Amino acid sequence: MVTLTLLDWLWVVAYVLLMVACGILFHRLASRSESDFFLAGRGLPWWLPATSVYATHTATDTPIWIGGVIYRYGLSGLWYTFFCAWCAVSSFVSTRIFRRSLAYTQAEWQNLRYSGLGSELLRGWLAGWQIFMNMFILGWVGIAMGKVFHFLFPGYPEWVGLVFFSSICAVYVLFSGYWGVVMADFQQGIIASALIIIVSVWQIVAVGGPSGIMERLTEMGQAWRANPFHFTGLTGGDFPVAWFATMIFVAILGGLGMGTAIDWYVESQRIQSARSVRDASYSIWIGTFLTLTRNSLWAVAILGFFTLFPAIENPAESEMAWFVLGFKVLPAGMVGCFFAAILAIHFSTISTHLNLGSMYFTRDIYHHYLNPKASQKQLVWVGRVSTLGLLIGSFFYGLMMESITQWLIFALWIMAAGIWLPSILQVVWWRFNSWGYLASWLANLALSWLVVWVLPAYGVIPELPDYAQFWILLVLGALIYLPVTYFTPPDDMKRLVKYYVRCRPLGWWGPVHREAERLGLLDAEKAIMEETAGQ
């Protein structure tokens, strides 16, 4: 049982009031236009989107699922978090391409990259998928907060924490849109970082420091948990070489594409809110560096928790390791700061996905399909209404999730298997068309459920390790979308040339490059760049 003193409650109330005040403060800026409500007017210096990248990746569920994998695999579980290293590659490749497009969303970018009916179907599909996916993410982050709330106040069920704190966050998002999101993220990033360092170091010291953790692990015969390269064989065990090689492959090459991970859609909003291509690149790279550094600190603290409570077998209990230590170890007064930091990391992610999902509905469904002539005032109003709709939908998804780690790992693999290679091909290969990409999405949805859940449940195939699922889904998907690509015509050359001149993609774009040269468009683009550079 955790007891909060008056000082603890003062910290919590002060933080909540600060976030609500932030929303009210930026209300006028957000109300000016669709661009302000969803991208802060595209004028942010690199350090604001960078802190937003970091704050958004620091959600209530993050220490929960990191706790789950570290408790199960030791420090080798850190490689589950390495998937976000694709951002470092993206900052030099796809980030630059996407920022030059000036598209609000990934769905809108599909309209620029592809042409015809396939392009329109793909935009609608991706917009609908992102509306669903953001509600899904809001649900699992929200129920993570519910778990923390239930731990603090056992008399209340988890759904109370889910609904109450997500609703508070929605207040300042409704008022201030992305302006409030990014400015609050800056504060939340600082607050969360300070408390993460304090609490994690405090926890590590409380169990005897790194040397004390190693001594305890050695005495328990569990010293292997401190080795991030503890392979259990080539293909067998919890941490085989095959899994490690797959994760490195996915993380590094994934940065060449767009949409190779669920986090790309969040990053794309930060990319477009930056004031220049260079600012966008810096923000993604530095935000990723901070995220990976934080994960390492968390992992050591959770390893210390394992030395104290090694007998926990229920994943739902081990996932709470970092929170339990924070509330148990910190003195009165500091517990309130810790709770405020938890609210900070919760609000940063909830606010992001509320605004992001709303942007897909407003920009890609309402503005593009339903009311292309909508005024800026109407678009901001629709943005606020759809934000509220996402919030309500997330409550239903949150109540379905018992094990955060299980849901998150499935979401990572369903988004990074069947559509992983197509998401790269659309960036680097001119011939990959809208029908091929749409086919990859539909095939991946069906195949992933079959391979991961349905067929093993009926005993048709054994339950496969993660890396085997990835390669099977990649190959099966390719057998569908590659023939579809070759048996359907390429996209309109005029559309491809326009896209190529604006975005300057890397890879196999020879025919498009030659057509752009023939039309003299590359010389004109070069002249504009030189003139701009000289000003």
Coordinates of C-alpha atoms in Angstrom, one line a residue:
M1 CA 0.0 0.0 0.0
V2 CA 1.4 3.4 -1.0
T3 CA 0.5 6.4 1.0
L4 CA 0.7 9.9 -0.5
T5 CA 1.3 12.8 1.8
L6 CA 0.0 16.4 1.4
L7 CA 3.3 17.3 -0.3
D8 CA 3.0 14.4 -2.7
W9 CA -0.5 15.5 -3.7
L10 CA 0.7 19.1 -4.2
W11 CA 3.2 17.9 -6.7
V12 CA 0.6 16.0 -8.6
V13 CA -2.0 18.8 -8.6
A14 CA 0.6 21.4 -9.6
Y15 CA 1.6 19.3 -12.6
V16 CA -1.9 18.7 -13.8
L17 CA -2.7 22.4 -13.6
L18 CA 0.5 23.2 -15.5
M19 CA -0.6 20.9 -18.4
V20 CA -4.2 22.3 -18.5
A21 CA -2.8 25.9 -18.5
C22 CA -0.5 25.0 -21.4
G23 CA -3.6 24.0 -23.4
I24 CA -5.4 27.2 -22.7
L25 CA -2.2 29.3 -23.4
F26 CA -1.9 27.9 -26.9
H27 CA -5.6 27.8 -27.8
R28 CA -5.5 30.9 -30.0
L29 CA -2.5 29.7 -32.0
A30 CA -4.1 26.3 -32.6
S31 CA -7.3 27.9 -33.7
R32 CA -5.8 29.8 -36.6
S33 CA -5.6 27.0 -39.2
E34 CA -5.4 23.3 -39.9
S35 CA -1.7 23.6 -40.2
D36 CA -1.4 25.1 -36.7
F37 CA -3.8 22.6 -35.1
F38 CA -1.9 19.6 -36.5
L39 CA 1.7 20.8 -37.3
A40 CA 2.2 23.9 -35.2
G41 CA 2.5 25.9 -38.4
R42 CA 5.6 23.9 -39.6
G43 CA 8.0 26.3 -37.9
L44 CA 9.5 24.4 -35.0
P45 CA 13.3 24.3 -34.4
W46 CA 14.8 20.8 -34.2
W47 CA 15.0 20.6 -30.4
L48 CA 11.2 20.9 -29.9
P49 CA 10.3 17.9 -32.2
A50 CA 13.3 16.0 -30.8
T51 CA 12.0 16.3 -27.2
S52 CA 8.6 15.5 -28.5
V53 CA 9.9 12.3 -30.1
Y54 CA 11.6 11.3 -26.9
A55 CA 8.6 12.2 -24.7
T56 CA 6.1 10.4 -26.9
H57 CA 8.3 7.2 -26.9
T58 CA 8.3 7.5 -23.1
A59 CA 4.8 6.3 -22.3
T60 CA 3.2 4.6 -19.3
D61 CA 3.3 1.3 -21.0
T62 CA 7.1 1.6 -21.9
P63 CA 8.5 0.7 -18.5
I64 CA 5.8 -2.0 -18.3
W65 CA 6.7 -3.8 -21.5
I66 CA 10.4 -3.2 -20.9
G67 CA 9.9 -4.6 -17.5
G68 CA 8.3 -7.7 -19.1
V69 CA 11.1 -8.4 -21.6
I70 CA 13.9 -7.7 -19.1
Y71 CA 12.3 -9.9 -16.5
R72 CA 12.0 -12.7 -19.0
Y73 CA 15.2 -12.4 -21.0
G74 CA 17.6 -10.3 -18.9
L75 CA 19.6 -7.5 -20.6
S76 CA 19.2 -9.3 -23.9
G77 CA 15.6 -8.2 -23.8
L78 CA 16.9 -4.7 -24.6
W79 CA 17.2 -5.8 -28.2
Y80 CA 13.4 -5.7 -28.3
T81 CA 13.6 -1.9 -27.9
F82 CA 16.4 -1.7 -30.6
F83 CA 13.7 -1.7 -33.3
C84 CA 13.5 2.1 -32.9
A85 CA 17.1 2.4 -34.2
W86 CA 15.5 2.6 -37.7
C87 CA 14.9 6.2 -36.8
A88 CA 18.6 6.9 -36.9
V89 CA 18.8 5.6 -40.5
S90 CA 15.5 7.3 -41.4
S91 CA 16.9 10.7 -40.3
F92 CA 19.3 10.6 -43.2
V93 CA 17.0 9.0 -45.8
S94 CA 13.2 8.8 -45.6
T95 CA 12.9 11.7 -43.1
R96 CA 14.4 14.0 -45.7
I97 CA 12.2 12.6 -48.5
F98 CA 9.0 12.9 -46.4
R99 CA 9.8 16.5 -45.2
R100 CA 10.3 17.7 -48.8
S101 CA 6.9 16.3 -49.8
L102 CA 5.1 18.7 -47.4
A103 CA 2.4 16.0 -46.9
Y104 CA 0.5 16.3 -43.6
T105 CA 0.2 12.5 -43.2
Q106 CA 1.6 9.3 -44.5
A107 CA -1.8 8.7 -46.2
E108 CA -1.5 12.0 -48.1
W109 CA 2.1 11.1 -49.1
Q110 CA 0.6 8.0 -50.8
N111 CA -1.4 10.3 -53.0
L112 CA 1.7 12.2 -54.0
R113 CA 3.7 9.0 -54.6
Y114 CA 1.0 7.0 -56.5
S115 CA -1.7 7.8 -59.0
G116 CA -5.2 6.8 -60.1
L117 CA -7.8 4.7 -58.3
G118 CA -5.2 2.7 -56.4
S119 CA -3.8 5.9 -54.9
E120 CA -7.2 7.0 -53.7
L121 CA -8.0 3.6 -52.2
L122 CA -4.7 3.5 -50.5
R123 CA -5.1 6.9 -49.0
G124 CA -8.5 6.0 -47.6
W125 CA -7.2 2.6 -46.3
L126 CA -4.2 4.1 -44.5
A127 CA -6.3 6.9 -43.0
G128 CA -8.9 4.4 -41.7
W129 CA -6.1 2.1 -40.4
Q130 CA -4.4 4.9 -38.6
I131 CA -7.6 6.1 -36.9
F132 CA -8.1 2.5 -35.7
M133 CA -4.4 2.1 -34.7
N134 CA -4.3 5.3 -32.8
M135 CA -7.3 4.3 -30.8
F136 CA -5.6 0.9 -30.2
I137 CA -2.4 2.6 -29.0
L138 CA -4.4 5.0 -26.8
G139 CA -6.1 1.9 -25.3
W140 CA -3.0 0.0 -24.3
V141 CA -1.2 3.2 -23.0
G142 CA -4.4 4.1 -21.1
I143 CA -4.8 0.7 -19.5
A144 CA -1.1 0.8 -18.5
M145 CA -2.0 4.0 -16.5
G146 CA -4.9 2.1 -15.1
K147 CA -2.6 -0.6 -13.8
V148 CA -0.4 2.0 -12.1
F149 CA -3.5 3.7 -10.6
H150 CA -4.8 0.4 -9.3
F151 CA -1.5 -0.4 -7.7
L152 CA -1.6 3.0 -5.9
F153 CA -5.2 2.8 -5.0
P154 CA -6.3 -0.9 -4.9
G155 CA -9.8 0.1 -4.0
Y156 CA -10.4 1.4 -7.5
P157 CA -10.5 -0.8 -10.7
E158 CA -8.1 -0.3 -13.5
W159 CA -10.7 1.3 -15.8
V160 CA -11.0 4.3 -13.5
G161 CA -7.3 5.3 -14.1
L162 CA -7.7 4.6 -17.8
V163 CA -10.7 7.0 -18.2
F164 CA -9.8 9.7 -15.7
F165 CA -6.2 10.5 -16.7
S166 CA -6.7 10.1 -20.4
S167 CA -9.7 12.5 -20.1
I168 CA -7.6 15.1 -18.3
C169 CA -5.0 14.9 -21.1
A170 CA -7.7 15.4 -23.7
V171 CA -8.6 18.7 -22.2
Y172 CA -5.4 20.5 -23.3
V173 CA -5.3 18.6 -26.6
L174 CA -8.8 19.8 -27.5
F175 CA -7.9 23.4 -26.6
S176 CA -4.5 23.7 -28.2
G177 CA -4.0 20.8 -30.8
Y178 CA -0.4 20.1 -31.8
W179 CA 0.9 23.4 -30.3
G180 CA -0.1 22.1 -26.9
V181 CA 1.2 18.6 -27.6
V182 CA 4.7 19.7 -28.6
M183 CA 5.1 22.4 -26.0
A184 CA 3.8 20.1 -23.2
D185 CA 6.1 17.4 -24.5
F186 CA 9.0 19.7 -24.0
Q187 CA 8.1 20.2 -20.3
Q188 CA 7.2 16.5 -20.0
G189 CA 10.5 15.4 -21.5
I190 CA 12.4 17.4 -18.9
I191 CA 10.3 16.3 -16.0
A192 CA 10.2 12.6 -17.1
S193 CA 13.9 12.5 -17.8
A194 CA 14.8 14.0 -14.4
L195 CA 12.6 11.5 -12.5
I196 CA 13.6 8.5 -14.6
I197 CA 17.3 9.2 -13.8
I198 CA 16.6 9.9 -10.1
V199 CA 14.3 6.9 -9.6
S200 CA 16.4 4.4 -11.6
V201 CA 19.6 5.4 -10.0
W202 CA 18.0 5.4 -6.6
Q203 CA 16.7 1.9 -7.3
I204 CA 20.1 0.7 -8.5
V205 CA 21.8 2.1 -5.4
A206 CA 19.2 0.5 -3.2
V207 CA 20.1 -3.0 -4.3
G208 CA 23.8 -2.4 -4.0
G209 CA 24.7 -0.7 -7.3
P210 CA 25.9 -2.6 -10.4
S211 CA 28.4 -4.6 -8.5
G212 CA 25.7 -5.6 -5.9
I213 CA 23.3 -6.6 -8.7
M214 CA 26.1 -8.8 -10.3
E215 CA 26.9 -10.4 -7.0
R216 CA 23.2 -11.3 -6.4
L217 CA 22.8 -12.6 -9.9
T218 CA 25.9 -14.8 -9.5
E219 CA 24.7 -16.2 -6.2
M220 CA 21.4 -17.0 -7.8
G221 CA 23.1 -18.7 -10.8
Q222 CA 21.5 -16.1 -13.0
A223 CA 24.6 -14.1 -14.1
W224 CA 23.7 -14.7 -17.8
R225 CA 20.9 -12.1 -17.3
A226 CA 23.6 -9.3 -17.3
N227 CA 24.9 -10.3 -20.7
P228 CA 23.0 -8.6 -23.6
F229 CA 24.6 -11.1 -26.0
H230 CA 23.5 -14.3 -24.1
F231 CA 22.6 -16.4 -27.1
T232 CA 20.7 -19.6 -26.4
G233 CA 21.7 -21.2 -29.7
L234 CA 21.5 -20.7 -33.4
T235 CA 17.7 -21.1 -33.6
G236 CA 16.5 -22.4 -30.2
G237 CA 15.8 -20.9 -26.8
D238 CA 14.5 -17.5 -25.8
F239 CA 17.4 -15.5 -27.4
P240 CA 18.7 -17.3 -30.5
V241 CA 21.2 -15.8 -33.0
A242 CA 18.5 -16.0 -35.7
W243 CA 16.3 -13.7 -33.7
F244 CA 19.1 -11.2 -33.0
A245 CA 20.1 -11.1 -36.6
T246 CA 16.5 -10.6 -37.7
M247 CA 16.1 -7.7 -35.3
I248 CA 19.3 -6.0 -36.4
F249 CA 18.2 -6.5 -40.0
V250 CA 14.8 -5.0 -39.4
A251 CA 16.0 -2.1 -37.3
I252 CA 18.8 -0.9 -39.7
L253 CA 17.2 -1.4 -43.1
G254 CA 13.8 -0.3 -41.9
G255 CA 15.0 3.3 -41.9
L256 CA 15.1 3.3 -45.7
G257 CA 11.3 3.1 -45.9
M258 CA 8.2 4.8 -44.6
G259 CA 5.8 2.9 -42.4
T260 CA 8.2 0.1 -41.5
A261 CA 7.2 0.4 -37.8
I262 CA 4.1 1.7 -36.0
D263 CA 6.2 4.6 -34.7
W264 CA 6.8 6.0 -38.2
Y265 CA 3.4 7.6 -38.2
V266 CA 4.1 9.5 -35.0
E267 CA 7.6 10.5 -36.2
S268 CA 6.1 11.8 -39.5
Q269 CA 4.1 14.4 -37.7
R270 CA 7.2 15.6 -35.9
I271 CA 9.1 15.6 -39.3
Q272 CA 6.5 17.9 -40.9
S273 CA 6.3 20.2 -37.9
A274 CA 10.0 21.0 -38.2
R275 CA 10.9 24.3 -39.9
S276 CA 13.3 22.7 -42.4
V277 CA 14.6 19.4 -43.7
R278 CA 17.7 19.7 -41.6
D279 CA 15.7 20.4 -38.4
A280 CA 13.5 17.4 -39.2
S281 CA 16.6 15.1 -39.5
Y282 CA 18.2 16.4 -36.3
S283 CA 15.0 16.0 -34.3
I284 CA 14.5 12.3 -35.3
W285 CA 18.1 11.3 -34.7
I286 CA 18.5 13.0 -31.3
G287 CA 15.1 11.9 -30.1
T288 CA 16.0 8.3 -30.9
F289 CA 19.4 8.6 -29.1
L290 CA 17.6 9.8 -26.0
T291 CA 15.1 7.0 -26.2
L292 CA 17.7 4.2 -26.5
T293 CA 19.8 5.7 -23.6
R294 CA 16.7 5.8 -21.4
N295 CA 15.9 2.2 -22.2
S296 CA 19.3 1.1 -21.0
L297 CA 18.9 2.9 -17.7
W298 CA 15.5 1.3 -17.1
A299 CA 16.8 -2.1 -17.9
V300 CA 19.5 -2.0 -15.2
A301 CA 17.0 -0.8 -12.6
I302 CA 14.6 -3.6 -13.5
L303 CA 17.4 -6.2 -13.4
G304 CA 18.0 -5.0 -9.8
F305 CA 14.3 -5.6 -9.1
F306 CA 14.7 -9.1 -10.3
T307 CA 17.4 -9.8 -7.8
L308 CA 14.9 -8.9 -5.0
F309 CA 11.9 -10.7 -6.4
P310 CA 13.1 -13.5 -8.7
A311 CA 10.0 -15.8 -8.1
I312 CA 7.4 -13.7 -9.9
E313 CA 6.0 -15.8 -12.7
N314 CA 2.9 -13.8 -13.7
P315 CA 3.9 -11.4 -16.6
A316 CA 1.3 -8.9 -15.5
E317 CA 3.1 -8.6 -12.1
S318 CA 6.7 -8.5 -13.5
E319 CA 5.7 -5.8 -15.9
M320 CA 5.1 -3.4 -12.9
A321 CA 8.7 -3.8 -11.7
W322 CA 9.9 -0.3 -12.3
F323 CA 6.8 1.3 -10.8
V324 CA 6.8 -0.9 -7.7
L325 CA 10.4 0.0 -6.9
G326 CA 9.8 3.7 -7.4
F327 CA 6.8 3.8 -5.0
K328 CA 8.5 1.5 -2.5
V329 CA 12.0 3.0 -2.4
L330 CA 11.4 6.8 -2.6
P331 CA 10.7 8.8 0.6
A332 CA 7.6 10.8 1.3
G333 CA 7.4 13.9 -0.9
M334 CA 9.4 12.3 -3.6
V335 CA 6.6 9.8 -4.3
G336 CA 4.4 12.7 -5.5
C337 CA 7.2 13.8 -7.9
F338 CA 7.4 10.2 -9.2
F339 CA 3.6 10.1 -9.7
A340 CA 3.8 13.5 -11.5
A341 CA 6.5 12.1 -13.8
I342 CA 4.3 9.1 -14.6
L343 CA 1.5 11.4 -15.5
A344 CA 4.0 13.3 -17.7
I345 CA 5.0 10.2 -19.7
H346 CA 1.4 9.2 -19.9
F347 CA 0.1 12.6 -21.1
S348 CA 2.9 12.9 -23.7
T349 CA 1.8 9.7 -25.5
I350 CA -1.9 10.2 -25.0
S351 CA -1.8 13.7 -26.4
T352 CA 0.2 12.7 -29.4
H353 CA -2.1 9.9 -30.5
L354 CA -5.2 11.9 -29.9
N355 CA -3.9 14.7 -32.2
L356 CA -2.4 12.3 -34.7
G357 CA -5.5 10.1 -35.1
S358 CA -7.6 13.3 -35.4
M359 CA -5.3 14.6 -38.1
Y360 CA -5.9 11.5 -40.2
F361 CA -9.6 11.8 -39.9
T362 CA -9.7 15.6 -40.5
R363 CA -7.1 15.8 -43.3
D364 CA -7.6 12.5 -45.1
I365 CA -11.2 11.6 -44.6
Y366 CA -13.1 14.8 -44.0
H367 CA -11.1 17.4 -45.9
H368 CA -10.0 15.1 -48.8
Y369 CA -13.2 13.0 -49.4
L370 CA -16.1 14.7 -47.6
N371 CA -15.6 18.4 -47.8
P372 CA -12.6 19.6 -49.9
K373 CA -13.9 23.2 -49.7
A374 CA -14.0 23.3 -45.9
S375 CA -12.8 26.5 -44.3
Q376 CA -9.9 26.6 -41.8
K377 CA -12.3 27.2 -39.0
Q378 CA -14.4 24.1 -39.9
L379 CA -11.3 22.0 -40.1
V380 CA -10.1 23.0 -36.7
W381 CA -13.6 22.3 -35.3
V382 CA -13.6 18.8 -37.0
G383 CA -10.2 18.2 -35.5
R384 CA -11.5 18.8 -32.0
V385 CA -14.6 16.7 -32.4
S386 CA -12.6 13.8 -33.9
T387 CA -10.2 14.1 -31.0
L388 CA -13.1 13.4 -28.6
G389 CA -14.2 10.5 -30.7
L390 CA -10.8 8.9 -30.5
L391 CA -10.7 9.3 -26.7
I392 CA -14.0 7.5 -26.3
G393 CA -13.0 4.7 -28.7
S394 CA -9.8 4.1 -26.8
F395 CA -11.6 3.3 -23.6
F396 CA -13.1 0.2 -25.3
Y397 CA -9.8 -1.0 -26.6
G398 CA -8.1 -0.5 -23.3
L399 CA -10.5 -2.6 -21.4
M400 CA -9.7 -5.6 -23.7
M401 CA -6.0 -5.7 -22.9
E402 CA -4.7 -7.8 -20.0
S403 CA -1.0 -8.3 -20.8
I404 CA 0.6 -5.1 -22.2
T405 CA 3.7 -6.9 -23.4
Q406 CA 1.7 -9.5 -25.4
W407 CA -0.3 -6.9 -27.2
L408 CA 2.6 -4.6 -28.0
I409 CA 4.9 -7.3 -29.3
F410 CA 2.1 -8.5 -31.6
A411 CA 1.5 -5.0 -32.8
L412 CA 5.2 -4.5 -33.6
W413 CA 5.3 -7.7 -35.6
I414 CA 2.0 -7.3 -37.4
M415 CA 3.3 -3.9 -38.6
A416 CA 6.9 -4.9 -39.3
A417 CA 6.5 -8.2 -41.2
G418 CA 4.2 -8.4 -44.3
I419 CA 4.4 -4.7 -45.1
W420 CA 8.0 -4.1 -44.0
L421 CA 9.6 -4.7 -47.3
P422 CA 6.8 -3.0 -49.4
S423 CA 7.2 0.1 -47.2
I424 CA 10.9 0.2 -48.3
L425 CA 10.1 -0.6 -51.9
Q426 CA 7.7 2.3 -52.3
V427 CA 10.5 4.7 -51.3
V428 CA 13.4 3.2 -53.3
W429 CA 11.8 1.6 -56.4
W430 CA 9.8 3.5 -59.0
R431 CA 8.0 0.5 -60.4
F432 CA 6.4 -0.6 -57.1
N433 CA 2.8 0.7 -57.5
S434 CA -0.2 1.5 -55.4
W435 CA -1.9 -1.9 -56.2
G436 CA 1.1 -3.8 -54.9
Y437 CA 1.3 -1.8 -51.7
L438 CA -2.5 -2.1 -51.1
A439 CA -2.2 -5.9 -51.7
S440 CA 0.6 -6.1 -49.2
W441 CA -1.5 -4.5 -46.5
L442 CA -4.5 -6.8 -47.1
A443 CA -2.3 -9.9 -47.3
N444 CA -0.5 -9.0 -44.1
L445 CA -3.6 -8.5 -42.1
A446 CA -4.9 -11.9 -43.1
L447 CA -1.6 -13.8 -43.0
S448 CA -0.4 -12.3 -39.6
W449 CA -3.5 -13.4 -37.8
L450 CA -3.3 -16.9 -39.4
V451 CA 0.4 -17.4 -38.7
V452 CA 0.5 -15.9 -35.2
W453 CA -2.8 -16.8 -33.7
V454 CA -5.3 -19.0 -35.7
L455 CA -3.2 -21.8 -37.2
P456 CA -1.2 -22.5 -33.9
A457 CA -4.5 -22.4 -31.9
Y458 CA -5.9 -25.2 -34.0
G459 CA -2.7 -27.2 -34.1
V460 CA -2.2 -26.8 -37.9
I461 CA 1.3 -25.4 -37.3
P462 CA 3.4 -25.1 -34.1
E463 CA 3.7 -21.8 -32.2
L464 CA 6.6 -20.1 -34.0
P465 CA 9.2 -17.9 -32.5
D466 CA 9.1 -14.2 -33.4
Y467 CA 11.9 -14.3 -36.0
A468 CA 10.3 -17.2 -37.8
Q469 CA 7.0 -15.4 -37.9
F470 CA 8.7 -12.4 -39.5
W471 CA 10.4 -14.3 -42.3
I472 CA 7.4 -16.5 -43.1
L473 CA 5.1 -13.4 -43.3
L474 CA 7.7 -11.5 -45.4
V475 CA 8.0 -14.4 -47.9
L476 CA 4.3 -15.2 -48.0
G477 CA 3.4 -11.5 -48.5
A478 CA 6.0 -11.2 -51.3
L479 CA 4.3 -14.1 -53.2
I480 CA 1.2 -11.9 -53.3
Y481 CA 2.2 -8.3 -53.7
L482 CA 5.1 -8.8 -56.2
P483 CA 2.9 -10.5 -58.8
V484 CA 0.2 -7.9 -58.2
T485 CA 2.8 -5.2 -58.9
Y486 CA 4.0 -6.7 -62.2
F487 CA 0.5 -7.6 -63.5
T488 CA -0.8 -4.1 -63.0
P489 CA 0.5 -1.0 -64.9
P490 CA 3.0 1.3 -63.3
D491 CA 1.9 4.6 -61.9
D492 CA 1.4 7.6 -64.2
M493 CA 4.8 8.9 -65.3
K494 CA 3.8 12.5 -64.9
R495 CA 2.9 11.9 -61.3
L496 CA 6.1 10.0 -60.7
V497 CA 8.2 12.8 -62.2
K498 CA 6.4 15.5 -60.1
Y499 CA 7.0 13.4 -57.0
Y500 CA 10.7 12.7 -57.9
V501 CA 11.5 16.4 -58.6
R502 CA 9.9 17.5 -55.3
C503 CA 11.2 14.7 -52.9
R504 CA 14.4 13.6 -54.6
P505 CA 14.2 9.9 -53.5
L506 CA 17.1 7.5 -53.4
G507 CA 17.3 4.1 -55.1
W508 CA 16.1 2.7 -58.4
W509 CA 14.4 5.6 -60.1
G510 CA 16.3 5.6 -63.4
P511 CA 13.4 5.9 -65.9
V512 CA 11.8 8.7 -63.8
H513 CA 15.1 10.5 -63.5
R514 CA 15.7 10.4 -67.2
E515 CA 12.2 11.7 -67.9
A516 CA 12.7 14.5 -65.5
E517 CA 16.0 15.4 -67.2
R518 CA 14.3 15.3 -70.6
L519 CA 11.7 17.8 -69.5
G520 CA 14.4 20.0 -68.0
L521 CA 12.9 19.9 -64.5
L522 CA 16.0 18.8 -62.7
D523 CA 17.9 21.8 -64.0
A524 CA 15.1 24.1 -62.9
E525 CA 15.1 22.5 -59.5
K526 CA 18.8 22.9 -59.2
A527 CA 18.6 26.6 -60.1
I528 CA 16.0 27.2 -57.4
M529 CA 18.1 25.4 -54.8
E530 CA 21.2 27.4 -55.7
E531 CA 19.3 30.7 -55.6
T532 CA 17.8 29.8 -52.2
A533 CA 21.2 28.8 -50.8
G534 CA 22.6 32.2 -51.9
Q535 CA 20.0 34.2 -50.1

